[in-house]
Short mmCIF file of C-alpha atoms in Angstrom, two decimals:
data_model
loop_
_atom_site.label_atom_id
_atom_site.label_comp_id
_atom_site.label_asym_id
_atom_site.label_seq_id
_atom_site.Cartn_x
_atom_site.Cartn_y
_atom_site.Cartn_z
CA UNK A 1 0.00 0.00 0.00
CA UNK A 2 1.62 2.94 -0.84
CA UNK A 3 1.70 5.66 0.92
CA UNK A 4 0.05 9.26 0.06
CA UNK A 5 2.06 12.32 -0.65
CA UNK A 6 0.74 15.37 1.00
CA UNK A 7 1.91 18.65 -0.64
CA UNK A 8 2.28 21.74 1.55
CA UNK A 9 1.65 25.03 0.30
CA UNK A 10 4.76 27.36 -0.12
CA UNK A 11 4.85 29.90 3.19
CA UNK A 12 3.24 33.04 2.17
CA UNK A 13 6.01 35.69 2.39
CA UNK A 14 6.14 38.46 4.61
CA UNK A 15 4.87 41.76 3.10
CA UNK A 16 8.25 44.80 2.87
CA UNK A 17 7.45 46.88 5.48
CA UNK A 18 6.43 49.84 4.04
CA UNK A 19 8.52 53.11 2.80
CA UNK A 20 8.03 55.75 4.97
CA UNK A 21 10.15 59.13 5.59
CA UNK A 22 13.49 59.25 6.56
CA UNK A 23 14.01 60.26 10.06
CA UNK A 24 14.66 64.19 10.22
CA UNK A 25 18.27 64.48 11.44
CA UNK A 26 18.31 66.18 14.95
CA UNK A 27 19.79 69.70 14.92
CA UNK A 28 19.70 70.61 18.62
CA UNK A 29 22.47 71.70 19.49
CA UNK A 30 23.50 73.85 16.48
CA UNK A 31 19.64 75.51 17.53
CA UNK A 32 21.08 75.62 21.10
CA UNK A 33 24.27 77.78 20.72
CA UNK A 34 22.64 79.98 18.32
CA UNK A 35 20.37 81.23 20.73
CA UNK A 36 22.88 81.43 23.29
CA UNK A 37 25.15 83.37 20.93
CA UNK A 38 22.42 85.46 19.97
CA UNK A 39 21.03 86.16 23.31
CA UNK A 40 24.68 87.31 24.80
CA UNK A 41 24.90 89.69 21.98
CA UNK A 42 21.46 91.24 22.17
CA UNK A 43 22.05 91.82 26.04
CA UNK A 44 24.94 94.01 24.66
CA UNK A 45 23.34 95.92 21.88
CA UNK A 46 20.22 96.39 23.92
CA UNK A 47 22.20 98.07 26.53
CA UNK A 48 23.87 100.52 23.66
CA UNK A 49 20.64 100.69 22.48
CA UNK A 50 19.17 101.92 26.23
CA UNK A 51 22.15 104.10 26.71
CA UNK A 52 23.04 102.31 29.20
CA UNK A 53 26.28 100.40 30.75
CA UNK A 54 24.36 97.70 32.46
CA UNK A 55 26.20 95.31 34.54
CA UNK A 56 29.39 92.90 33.84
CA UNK A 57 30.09 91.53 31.51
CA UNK A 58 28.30 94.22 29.35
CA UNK A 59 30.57 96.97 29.87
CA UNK A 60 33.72 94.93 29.05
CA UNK A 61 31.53 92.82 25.78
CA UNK A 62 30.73 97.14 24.68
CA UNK A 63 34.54 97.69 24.84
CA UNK A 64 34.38 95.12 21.74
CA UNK A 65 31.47 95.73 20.13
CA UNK A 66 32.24 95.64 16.71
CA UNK A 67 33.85 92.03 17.06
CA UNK A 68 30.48 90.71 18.14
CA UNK A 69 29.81 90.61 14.30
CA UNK A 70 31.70 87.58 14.51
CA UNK A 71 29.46 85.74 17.05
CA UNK A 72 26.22 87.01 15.27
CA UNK A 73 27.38 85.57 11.48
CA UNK A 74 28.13 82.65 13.49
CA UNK A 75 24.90 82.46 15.09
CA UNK A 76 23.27 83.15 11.53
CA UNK A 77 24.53 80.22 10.12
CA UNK A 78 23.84 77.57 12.75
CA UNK A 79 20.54 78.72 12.27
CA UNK A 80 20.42 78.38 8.29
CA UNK A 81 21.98 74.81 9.28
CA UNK A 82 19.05 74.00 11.71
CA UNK A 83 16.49 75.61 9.63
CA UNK A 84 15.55 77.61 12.69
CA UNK A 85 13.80 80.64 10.58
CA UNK A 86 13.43 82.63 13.78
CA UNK A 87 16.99 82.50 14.26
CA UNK A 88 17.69 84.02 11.06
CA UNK A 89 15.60 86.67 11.29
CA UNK A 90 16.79 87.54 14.80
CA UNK A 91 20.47 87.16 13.62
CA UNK A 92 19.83 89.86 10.79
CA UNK A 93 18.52 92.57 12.63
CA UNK A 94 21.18 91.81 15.37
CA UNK A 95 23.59 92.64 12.51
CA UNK A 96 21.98 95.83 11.62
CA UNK A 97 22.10 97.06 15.13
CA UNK A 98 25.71 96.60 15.11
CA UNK A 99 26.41 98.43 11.66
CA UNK A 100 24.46 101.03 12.70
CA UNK A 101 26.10 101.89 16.09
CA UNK A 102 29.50 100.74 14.68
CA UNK A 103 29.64 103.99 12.63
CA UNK A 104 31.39 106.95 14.21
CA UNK A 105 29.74 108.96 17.40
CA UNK A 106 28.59 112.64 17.23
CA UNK A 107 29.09 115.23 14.30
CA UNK A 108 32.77 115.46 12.94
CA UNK A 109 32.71 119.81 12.29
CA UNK A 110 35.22 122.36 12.30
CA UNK A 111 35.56 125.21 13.91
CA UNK A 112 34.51 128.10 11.71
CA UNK A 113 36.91 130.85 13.35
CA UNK A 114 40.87 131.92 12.16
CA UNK A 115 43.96 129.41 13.53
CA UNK A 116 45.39 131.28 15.99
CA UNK A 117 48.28 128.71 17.46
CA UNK A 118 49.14 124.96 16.18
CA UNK A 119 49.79 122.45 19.42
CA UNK A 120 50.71 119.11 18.80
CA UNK A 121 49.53 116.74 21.79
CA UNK A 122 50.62 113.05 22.81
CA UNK A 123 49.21 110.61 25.36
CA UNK A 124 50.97 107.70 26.60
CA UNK A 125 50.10 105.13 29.33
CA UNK A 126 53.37 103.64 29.71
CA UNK A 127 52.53 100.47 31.83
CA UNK A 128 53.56 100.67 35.28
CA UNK A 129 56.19 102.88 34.05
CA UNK A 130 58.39 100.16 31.64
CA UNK A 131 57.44 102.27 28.68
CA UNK A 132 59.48 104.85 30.06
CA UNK A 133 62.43 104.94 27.87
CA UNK A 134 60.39 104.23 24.17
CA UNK A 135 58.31 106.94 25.50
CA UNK A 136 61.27 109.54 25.77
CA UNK A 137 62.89 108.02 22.44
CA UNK A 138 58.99 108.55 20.62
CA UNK A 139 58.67 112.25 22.51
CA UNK A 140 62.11 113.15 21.10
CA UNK A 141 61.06 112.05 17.71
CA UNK A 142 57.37 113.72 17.19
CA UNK A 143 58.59 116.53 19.35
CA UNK A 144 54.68 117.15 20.79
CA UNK A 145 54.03 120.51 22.31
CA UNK A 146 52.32 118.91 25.51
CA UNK A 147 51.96 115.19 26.99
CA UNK A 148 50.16 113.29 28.99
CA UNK A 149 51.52 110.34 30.77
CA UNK A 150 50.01 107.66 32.75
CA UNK A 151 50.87 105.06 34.69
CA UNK A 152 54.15 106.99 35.46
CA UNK A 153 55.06 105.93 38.37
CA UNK A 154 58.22 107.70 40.55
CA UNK A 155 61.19 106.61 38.36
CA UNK A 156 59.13 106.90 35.99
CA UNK A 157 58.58 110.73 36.96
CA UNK A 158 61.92 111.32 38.10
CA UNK A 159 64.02 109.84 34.24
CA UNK A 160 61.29 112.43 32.52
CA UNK A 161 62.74 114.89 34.55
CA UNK A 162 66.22 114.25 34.03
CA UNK A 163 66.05 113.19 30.06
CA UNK A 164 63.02 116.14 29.00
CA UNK A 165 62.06 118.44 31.81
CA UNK A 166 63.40 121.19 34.12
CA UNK A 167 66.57 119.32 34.99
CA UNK A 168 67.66 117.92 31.90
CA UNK A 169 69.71 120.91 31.34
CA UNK A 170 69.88 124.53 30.95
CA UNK A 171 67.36 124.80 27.96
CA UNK A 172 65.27 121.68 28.63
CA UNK A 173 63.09 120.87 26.33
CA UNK A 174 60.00 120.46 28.96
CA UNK A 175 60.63 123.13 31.37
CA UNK A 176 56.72 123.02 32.45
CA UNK A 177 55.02 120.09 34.00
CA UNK A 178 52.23 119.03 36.64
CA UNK A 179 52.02 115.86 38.35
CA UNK A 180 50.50 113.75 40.51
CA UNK A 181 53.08 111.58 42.21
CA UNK A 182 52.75 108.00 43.41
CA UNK A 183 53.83 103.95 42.94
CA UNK A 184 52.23 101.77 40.18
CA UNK A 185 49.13 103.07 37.79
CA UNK A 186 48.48 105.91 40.23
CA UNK A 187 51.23 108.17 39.19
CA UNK A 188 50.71 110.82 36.21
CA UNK A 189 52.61 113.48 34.71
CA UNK A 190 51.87 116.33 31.87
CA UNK A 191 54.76 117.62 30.77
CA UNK A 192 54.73 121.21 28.43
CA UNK A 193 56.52 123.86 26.41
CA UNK A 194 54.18 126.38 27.20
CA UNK A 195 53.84 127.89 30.83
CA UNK A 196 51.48 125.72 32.97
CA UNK A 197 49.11 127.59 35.94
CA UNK A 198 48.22 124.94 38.56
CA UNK A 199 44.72 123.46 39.41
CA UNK A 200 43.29 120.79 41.35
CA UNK A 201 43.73 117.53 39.94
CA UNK A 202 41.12 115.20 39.52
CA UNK A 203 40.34 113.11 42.44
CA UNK A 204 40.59 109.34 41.59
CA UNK A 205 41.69 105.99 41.89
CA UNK A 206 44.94 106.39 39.72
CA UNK A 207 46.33 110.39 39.67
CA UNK A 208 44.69 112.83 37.27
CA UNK A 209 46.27 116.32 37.10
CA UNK A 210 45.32 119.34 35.55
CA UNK A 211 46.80 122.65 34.81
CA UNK A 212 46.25 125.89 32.15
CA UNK A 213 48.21 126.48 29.64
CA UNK A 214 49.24 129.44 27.95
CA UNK A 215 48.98 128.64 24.75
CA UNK A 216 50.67 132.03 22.55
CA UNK A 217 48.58 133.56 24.75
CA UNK A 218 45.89 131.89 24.83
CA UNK A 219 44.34 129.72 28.09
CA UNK A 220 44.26 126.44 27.24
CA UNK A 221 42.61 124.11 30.01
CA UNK A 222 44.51 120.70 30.38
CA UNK A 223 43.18 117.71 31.88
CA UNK A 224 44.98 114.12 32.53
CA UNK A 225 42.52 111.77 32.54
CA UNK A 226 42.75 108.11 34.33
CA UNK A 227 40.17 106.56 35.82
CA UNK A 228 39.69 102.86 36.74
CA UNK A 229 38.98 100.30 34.31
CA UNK A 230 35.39 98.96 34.07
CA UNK A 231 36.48 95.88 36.75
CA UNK A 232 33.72 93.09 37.92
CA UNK A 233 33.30 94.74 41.10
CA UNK A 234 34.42 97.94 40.78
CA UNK A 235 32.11 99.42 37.82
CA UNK A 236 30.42 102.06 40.09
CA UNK A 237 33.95 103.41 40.87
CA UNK A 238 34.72 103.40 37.26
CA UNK A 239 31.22 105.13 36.49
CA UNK A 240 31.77 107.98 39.09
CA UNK A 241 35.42 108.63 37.84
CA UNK A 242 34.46 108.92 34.09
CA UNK A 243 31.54 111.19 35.48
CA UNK A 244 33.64 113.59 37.32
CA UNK A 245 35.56 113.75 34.07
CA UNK A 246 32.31 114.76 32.30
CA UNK A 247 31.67 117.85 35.35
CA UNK A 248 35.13 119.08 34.34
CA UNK A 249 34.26 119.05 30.65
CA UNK A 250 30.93 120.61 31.23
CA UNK A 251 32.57 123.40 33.86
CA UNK A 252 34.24 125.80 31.56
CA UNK A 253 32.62 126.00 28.66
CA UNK A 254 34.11 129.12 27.21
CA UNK A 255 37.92 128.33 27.56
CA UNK A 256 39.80 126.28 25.60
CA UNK A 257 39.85 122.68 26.68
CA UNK A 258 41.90 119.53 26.28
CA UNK A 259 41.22 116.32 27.97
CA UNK A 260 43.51 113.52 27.03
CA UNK A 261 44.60 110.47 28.59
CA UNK A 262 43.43 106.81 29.17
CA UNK A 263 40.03 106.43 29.27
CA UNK A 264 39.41 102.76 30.16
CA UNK A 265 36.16 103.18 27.70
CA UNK A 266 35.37 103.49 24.44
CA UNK A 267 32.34 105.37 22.08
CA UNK A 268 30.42 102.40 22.68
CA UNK A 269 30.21 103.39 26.77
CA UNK A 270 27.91 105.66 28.06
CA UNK A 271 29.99 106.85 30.30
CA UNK A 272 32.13 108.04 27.68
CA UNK A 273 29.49 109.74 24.95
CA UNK A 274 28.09 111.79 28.24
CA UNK A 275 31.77 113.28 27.89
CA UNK A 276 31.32 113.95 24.51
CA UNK A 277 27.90 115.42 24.79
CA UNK A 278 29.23 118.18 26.98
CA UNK A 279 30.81 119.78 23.98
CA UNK A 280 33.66 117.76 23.34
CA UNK A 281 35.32 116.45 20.35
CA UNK A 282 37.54 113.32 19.89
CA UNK A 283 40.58 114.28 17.44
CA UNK A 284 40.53 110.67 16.17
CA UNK A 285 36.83 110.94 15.31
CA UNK A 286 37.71 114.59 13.59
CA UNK A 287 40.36 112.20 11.08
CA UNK A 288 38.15 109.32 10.84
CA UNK A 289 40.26 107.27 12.70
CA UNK A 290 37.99 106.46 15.34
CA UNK A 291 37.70 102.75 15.38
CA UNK A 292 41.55 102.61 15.75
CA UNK A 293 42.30 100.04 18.45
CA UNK A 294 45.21 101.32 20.47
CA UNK A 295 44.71 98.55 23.75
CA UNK A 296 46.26 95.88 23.88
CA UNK A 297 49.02 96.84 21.76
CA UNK A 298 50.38 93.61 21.03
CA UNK A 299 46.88 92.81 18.81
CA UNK A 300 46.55 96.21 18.05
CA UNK A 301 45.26 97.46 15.15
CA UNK A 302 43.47 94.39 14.03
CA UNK A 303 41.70 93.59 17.33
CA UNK A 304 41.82 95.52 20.38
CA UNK A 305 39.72 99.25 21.56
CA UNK A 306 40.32 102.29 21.01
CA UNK A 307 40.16 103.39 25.05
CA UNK A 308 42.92 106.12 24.61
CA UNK A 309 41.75 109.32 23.49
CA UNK A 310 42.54 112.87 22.98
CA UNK A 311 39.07 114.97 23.08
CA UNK A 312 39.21 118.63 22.72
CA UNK A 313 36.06 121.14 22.85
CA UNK A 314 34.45 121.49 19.33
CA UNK A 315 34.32 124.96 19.22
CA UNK A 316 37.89 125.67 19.63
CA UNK A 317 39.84 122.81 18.04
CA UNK A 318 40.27 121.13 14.41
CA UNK A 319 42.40 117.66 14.13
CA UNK A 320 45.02 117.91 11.59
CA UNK A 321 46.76 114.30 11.90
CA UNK A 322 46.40 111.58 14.02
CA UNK A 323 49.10 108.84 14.33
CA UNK A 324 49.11 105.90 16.60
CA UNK A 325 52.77 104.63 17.79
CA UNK A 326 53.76 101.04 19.35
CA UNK A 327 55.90 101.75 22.19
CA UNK A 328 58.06 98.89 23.31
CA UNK A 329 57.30 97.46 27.04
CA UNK A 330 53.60 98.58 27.58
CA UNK A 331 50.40 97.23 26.21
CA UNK A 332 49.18 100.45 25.06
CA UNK A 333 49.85 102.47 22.12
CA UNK A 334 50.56 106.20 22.30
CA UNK A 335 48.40 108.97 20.13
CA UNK A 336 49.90 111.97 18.83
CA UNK A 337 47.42 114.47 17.28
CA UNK A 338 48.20 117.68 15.49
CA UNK A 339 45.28 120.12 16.69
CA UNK A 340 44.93 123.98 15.55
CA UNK A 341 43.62 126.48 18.16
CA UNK A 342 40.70 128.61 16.32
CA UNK A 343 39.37 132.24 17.32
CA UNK A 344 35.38 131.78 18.30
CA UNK A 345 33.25 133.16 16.07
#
């Protein structure tokens, strides 16, 4: 008997699973820092937008502000990679903002009225004093009518003395000079060609003298200005010495006035433009020159701030030249500025 044969059926195979769309690669974290980046640099502008100097690290980011392009086109393109369309659109008008308060601050005129005396002035924080000696070479080489010096501490002082001033020898080249004596950054020293009356320096954390000048005849007020840098901790010190810099500007409005010296701020401070507003001009604003970084030198002028300045009131001064000088052994450069002295009116 033979046996039957029972055919199975083939097993039914197992339907593709179907095509669907490809998982959406994650871009997080590119979203992520782009809003970070973009927040930290609104906080900035938004404070130079409010006029205000905020709190750290918003006075020392304003010192930089036209670097923070960099972080912004970053942020813009994380964005395009994330597809974050809000992000984009944030990033661009961040990036107007910063074009539009990167160009210069207040009007660049001239004084309308005849020259009446040329001065050539120089400013030079020399560092604790170690510029000392590229700072006599420079002075010796540009010849400036007047100079400020800061950070010049007693030998300091004393080797200007010696090498430029009254006992250099019997026609020395400085025979004028004020000073505020004392160890470190708190020392200062203007030294001049022209006779110097005495006033009250400026009281401070690091020494600002003052004195008037008779310029051919003409009073010139001189100012040495120093305060301290905008410090975590110490920006209310910082804010009050930059603001009794702005009541001597606003003072005397009718005489002559130069105030030179290191700022520890820039255009992009409030603290600074209320200086400005009182009638003042900065020479390297009058040449265009105004974005010139001059701290720290070593990175100076490609990156860096322009926090030393020569201002001089607008209705009495025009800039001539401007020229920025790498001094060996400090990390700021010095400015030399040829102003001419105009009759009002």
């Amino acid at each position: 008997m033979e046996s039957a044969t029972i055919e199975r059926p083939d097993p039914t195979p197992e339907p593709a699973p179907a095509a669907g769309p490809r998982p959406r690669k994650r871009h997080g974290g590119k979203a992520f820092l782009a809003t970070l980046l973009l927040l930290g640099v609104t906080l900035v502008v938004g404070s130079r937008a409010a006029d205000i100097d905020a709190f750290t690290p918003v006075p020392q980011l304003l010192a930089f502000l036209p670097w923070l392009l960099a972080p912004t086109a970053l942020a813009l393109l994380l964005a395009l990679l994330s597809r974050r369309w809000l992000g984009l659109t944030w990033g661009v008008v961040l990036l107007g903002a910063l074009a539009w308060y990167i160009e210069p601050y207040g009007k660049a005129s001239e004084p309308n009225g005849p020259v009446v005396a040329e001065v050539r002035v120089m400013t030079s924080n020399v560092q604790f004093g170690r510029g000392t000696d590229a700072l006599v070479k420079a002075v010796r080489r540009d010849r400036p009518d007047i100079v400020f010096v800061e950070e010049c501490e007693l030998t300091c002082s004393a080797k200007l003395r010696d090498t430029l001033g009254d006992l250099s020898g019997r026609t020395p080249d400085y025979p004028h000079r004020r000073s505020v004596e004392g160890y470190g950054s708190t020392g200062s020293v203007i030294l001049s060609r022209y006779p110097l009356k005495s006033t009250d320096p400026i009281p401070g954390s690091m020494g600002m003298p003052g004195a008037v000048a008779d310029v051919e005849g003409h009073p010139v007020r001189l100012q040495l200005a120093h305060p301290m840098p905008p410090l975590p901790g110490q920006l209310d010190t910082w804010r009050r010495e930059l603001g009794a810099l702005r009541a001597y500007a606003a003072k005397d409005a009718r005489t002559p006035t130069i105030l030179a010296g290191d700022f520890n701020a820039t255009q992009d401070h409030a603290a600074f433009r209320a200086i400005l507003d009182t009638g003042m001009s900065d020479a390297a604003r009058l040449t265009g020159q105004d974005r010139r970084p001059t701290w720290p030198s070593p990175t100076a002028p490609r990156i860096g701030a322009q926090i030393d300045h020569v201002l001089v009131s607008e209705e009495d001064f025009s800039a001539r030249e401007v020229r920025f000088r790498r001094l060996s052994g400090t990390d700021h450069n010095a400015v030399t500025v040829d102003l001419a002295l105009h009759r009002r009116g």
